[in-house]
Short mmCIF file of N, CA and C in Angstrom, two decimals:
data_model
loop_
_atom_site.label_atom_id
_atom_site.label_comp_id
_atom_site.label_asym_id
_atom_site.label_seq_id
_atom_site.Cartn_x
_atom_site.Cartn_y
_atom_site.Cartn_z
N MET B 1 89.21 105.23 138.46
CA MET B 1 88.68 105.15 137.12
C MET B 1 89.25 106.28 136.29
N SER B 2 89.70 105.95 135.10
CA SER B 2 90.28 106.94 134.20
C SER B 2 89.21 107.56 133.33
N LYS B 3 89.49 108.80 132.94
CA LYS B 3 88.57 109.51 132.07
C LYS B 3 89.38 110.19 130.98
N ILE B 4 88.90 110.07 129.74
CA ILE B 4 89.56 110.71 128.61
C ILE B 4 88.57 111.68 127.98
N THR B 5 89.04 112.89 127.72
CA THR B 5 88.22 113.89 127.05
C THR B 5 88.87 114.22 125.72
N ILE B 6 88.07 114.15 124.66
CA ILE B 6 88.54 114.49 123.33
C ILE B 6 87.72 115.68 122.85
N GLU B 7 88.41 116.73 122.42
CA GLU B 7 87.71 117.92 121.94
C GLU B 7 88.06 118.17 120.47
N PHE B 8 87.05 118.60 119.72
CA PHE B 8 87.23 118.91 118.31
C PHE B 8 86.66 120.30 118.05
N ASP B 9 87.41 121.12 117.35
CA ASP B 9 86.97 122.45 116.98
C ASP B 9 87.12 122.62 115.47
N GLY B 10 86.27 123.42 114.90
CA GLY B 10 86.42 123.75 113.49
C GLY B 10 85.50 122.96 112.57
N GLU B 11 85.70 123.18 111.28
CA GLU B 11 84.84 122.60 110.26
C GLU B 11 84.90 121.07 110.20
N ASP B 12 86.05 120.51 110.44
CA ASP B 12 86.23 119.07 110.32
C ASP B 12 85.91 118.31 111.61
N ALA B 13 85.28 118.98 112.56
CA ALA B 13 85.03 118.37 113.86
C ALA B 13 84.19 117.11 113.78
N VAL B 14 83.15 117.10 112.99
CA VAL B 14 82.27 115.93 112.90
C VAL B 14 83.02 114.74 112.32
N ALA B 15 83.75 114.96 111.24
CA ALA B 15 84.51 113.86 110.63
C ALA B 15 85.61 113.37 111.56
N ASP B 16 86.30 114.28 112.22
CA ASP B 16 87.35 113.89 113.16
C ASP B 16 86.79 113.11 114.34
N ALA B 17 85.65 113.55 114.84
CA ALA B 17 85.01 112.84 115.95
C ALA B 17 84.60 111.43 115.53
N ARG B 18 84.05 111.31 114.32
CA ARG B 18 83.63 109.99 113.81
C ARG B 18 84.82 109.06 113.69
N LEU B 19 85.95 109.57 113.17
CA LEU B 19 87.16 108.76 113.07
C LEU B 19 87.63 108.30 114.45
N ALA B 20 87.60 109.20 115.41
CA ALA B 20 88.04 108.85 116.76
C ALA B 20 87.12 107.80 117.39
N LEU B 21 85.83 107.95 117.18
CA LEU B 21 84.88 107.02 117.79
C LEU B 21 84.81 105.66 117.08
N ASP B 22 85.19 105.62 115.81
CA ASP B 22 85.10 104.38 115.05
C ASP B 22 86.37 103.54 115.09
N GLY B 23 87.34 103.91 115.89
CA GLY B 23 88.59 103.17 115.97
C GLY B 23 88.39 101.70 116.27
N TYR B 24 87.50 101.37 117.18
CA TYR B 24 87.27 99.96 117.52
C TYR B 24 86.68 99.19 116.35
N LYS B 25 85.91 99.88 115.49
CA LYS B 25 85.37 99.21 114.31
C LYS B 25 86.47 98.85 113.32
N TRP B 26 87.43 99.76 113.15
CA TRP B 26 88.55 99.49 112.27
C TRP B 26 89.34 98.30 112.78
N LYS B 27 89.56 98.25 114.08
CA LYS B 27 90.30 97.13 114.65
C LYS B 27 89.53 95.83 114.44
N ALA B 28 88.24 95.83 114.65
CA ALA B 28 87.43 94.63 114.46
C ALA B 28 87.44 94.19 113.00
N ALA B 29 87.39 95.14 112.08
CA ALA B 29 87.42 94.81 110.66
C ALA B 29 88.76 94.20 110.27
N MET B 30 89.85 94.75 110.79
CA MET B 30 91.17 94.18 110.51
C MET B 30 91.30 92.79 111.11
N TRP B 31 90.73 92.59 112.29
CA TRP B 31 90.75 91.27 112.93
C TRP B 31 90.01 90.26 112.04
N ASP B 32 88.84 90.65 111.55
CA ASP B 32 88.06 89.76 110.69
C ASP B 32 88.84 89.41 109.42
N LEU B 33 89.46 90.39 108.80
CA LEU B 33 90.26 90.15 107.60
C LEU B 33 91.41 89.21 107.91
N ASP B 34 92.10 89.45 109.01
CA ASP B 34 93.21 88.59 109.41
C ASP B 34 92.74 87.15 109.62
N GLN B 35 91.57 86.99 110.23
CA GLN B 35 91.05 85.65 110.48
C GLN B 35 90.66 84.93 109.19
N GLU B 36 90.15 85.67 108.21
CA GLU B 36 89.84 85.06 106.92
C GLU B 36 91.12 84.61 106.22
N LEU B 37 92.15 85.44 106.28
CA LEU B 37 93.44 85.06 105.69
C LEU B 37 94.04 83.87 106.44
N ARG B 38 93.89 83.85 107.74
CA ARG B 38 94.39 82.74 108.56
C ARG B 38 93.68 81.44 108.17
N SER B 39 92.39 81.52 107.99
CA SER B 39 91.62 80.34 107.59
C SER B 39 92.13 79.78 106.27
N CYS B 40 92.48 80.66 105.37
CA CYS B 40 93.00 80.24 104.07
C CYS B 40 94.35 79.56 104.23
N THR B 41 95.24 80.15 105.02
CA THR B 41 96.58 79.58 105.15
C THR B 41 96.61 78.36 106.06
N LYS B 42 95.81 78.36 107.10
CA LYS B 42 95.86 77.24 108.06
C LYS B 42 94.99 76.05 107.64
N TYR B 43 93.79 76.35 107.18
CA TYR B 43 92.84 75.28 106.87
C TYR B 43 92.64 75.06 105.37
N GLY B 44 93.21 75.95 104.55
CA GLY B 44 93.10 75.80 103.11
C GLY B 44 91.71 76.02 102.56
N SER B 45 90.96 76.91 103.21
CA SER B 45 89.61 77.17 102.72
C SER B 45 89.33 78.65 102.58
N ILE B 46 88.52 78.96 101.56
CA ILE B 46 88.05 80.33 101.33
C ILE B 46 86.55 80.25 101.12
N GLU B 47 85.81 80.88 102.00
CA GLU B 47 84.35 80.93 101.89
C GLU B 47 83.74 79.56 101.58
N GLY B 48 84.22 78.55 102.28
CA GLY B 48 83.62 77.22 102.17
C GLY B 48 84.16 76.34 101.05
N ARG B 49 85.12 76.83 100.30
CA ARG B 49 85.70 76.01 99.23
C ARG B 49 87.20 75.86 99.48
N GLU B 50 87.79 74.88 98.83
CA GLU B 50 89.22 74.65 98.99
C GLU B 50 90.01 75.74 98.26
N ALA B 51 90.99 76.29 98.97
CA ALA B 51 91.84 77.32 98.39
C ALA B 51 92.92 76.69 97.52
N THR B 52 93.27 77.38 96.47
CA THR B 52 94.39 76.91 95.64
C THR B 52 95.70 77.22 96.36
N ALA B 53 96.77 76.60 95.91
CA ALA B 53 98.09 76.87 96.50
C ALA B 53 98.45 78.34 96.33
N ALA B 54 98.14 78.91 95.17
CA ALA B 54 98.44 80.32 94.92
C ALA B 54 97.65 81.22 95.88
N GLU B 55 96.38 80.90 96.11
CA GLU B 55 95.57 81.70 97.03
C GLU B 55 96.12 81.62 98.45
N SER B 56 96.54 80.45 98.85
CA SER B 56 97.12 80.29 100.19
C SER B 56 98.42 81.09 100.32
N ASP B 57 99.24 81.07 99.26
CA ASP B 57 100.49 81.83 99.27
C ASP B 57 100.22 83.32 99.38
N VAL B 58 99.26 83.81 98.60
CA VAL B 58 98.92 85.24 98.64
C VAL B 58 98.35 85.61 100.00
N ALA B 59 97.49 84.76 100.56
CA ALA B 59 96.92 85.03 101.88
C ALA B 59 98.02 85.14 102.92
N ASP B 60 99.03 84.28 102.84
CA ASP B 60 100.14 84.32 103.78
C ASP B 60 100.94 85.61 103.64
N ILE B 61 101.19 86.00 102.39
CA ILE B 61 101.91 87.25 102.14
C ILE B 61 101.12 88.45 102.65
N LEU B 62 99.82 88.48 102.38
CA LEU B 62 98.98 89.60 102.85
C LEU B 62 98.91 89.65 104.36
N ARG B 63 98.81 88.49 104.98
CA ARG B 63 98.76 88.46 106.45
C ARG B 63 100.05 89.02 107.05
N ASP B 64 101.18 88.65 106.47
CA ASP B 64 102.46 89.20 106.93
C ASP B 64 102.51 90.71 106.71
N SER B 65 102.00 91.17 105.57
CA SER B 65 102.00 92.61 105.28
C SER B 65 101.15 93.38 106.27
N ILE B 66 99.98 92.85 106.58
CA ILE B 66 99.10 93.50 107.56
C ILE B 66 99.81 93.61 108.90
N ARG B 67 100.41 92.53 109.36
CA ARG B 67 101.13 92.55 110.65
C ARG B 67 102.27 93.56 110.63
N ARG B 68 103.02 93.61 109.51
CA ARG B 68 104.14 94.55 109.41
C ARG B 68 103.64 95.99 109.47
N ILE B 69 102.61 96.28 108.71
CA ILE B 69 102.06 97.64 108.68
C ILE B 69 101.52 98.04 110.05
N LEU B 70 100.80 97.15 110.70
CA LEU B 70 100.29 97.46 112.03
C LEU B 70 101.43 97.69 113.02
N THR B 71 102.48 96.92 112.91
CA THR B 71 103.64 97.10 113.79
C THR B 71 104.28 98.46 113.54
N GLU B 72 104.40 98.85 112.27
CA GLU B 72 104.98 100.16 111.95
C GLU B 72 104.15 101.29 112.55
N TRP B 73 102.84 101.10 112.65
CA TRP B 73 101.95 102.10 113.24
C TRP B 73 101.81 101.91 114.75
N LYS B 74 102.57 100.95 115.30
CA LYS B 74 102.54 100.63 116.74
C LYS B 74 101.13 100.20 117.17
N LEU B 75 100.51 99.36 116.31
CA LEU B 75 99.19 98.80 116.59
C LEU B 75 99.32 97.29 116.69
N ASP B 76 98.42 96.68 117.45
CA ASP B 76 98.48 95.23 117.64
C ASP B 76 97.06 94.68 117.69
N LEU B 77 96.78 93.70 116.86
CA LEU B 77 95.46 93.09 116.85
C LEU B 77 95.18 92.29 118.11
N GLU B 78 96.24 91.88 118.80
CA GLU B 78 96.08 91.02 119.97
C GLU B 78 95.76 91.80 121.25
N ASP B 79 95.91 93.12 121.23
CA ASP B 79 95.62 93.93 122.45
C ASP B 79 94.16 94.00 122.73
#
C-alpha cells in the first residue's frame, strides 16, 4: 500500500492544503462540463431543449479547447 504525505508551512498553508485536497472536485466539475458539452454536440440538447446549430458548434469548439488545455497540463478526464 502506498502512502503520500503532503506538508504545508507558512501563511498560505490552509489555502494550499484546500487546493490540494479539492483536486478531485475540480476533475469532477470538468467532467460534468465536458458531458454537458457532449450532450449538446451529440444529442443536440441543452438543459432539455433543442440546441441551435450555433450552440452545437460552440459546444464542439469549447470541448476541443478543454481537451487541448488539459493535455497541455498533462491531465486526462478519462483517468
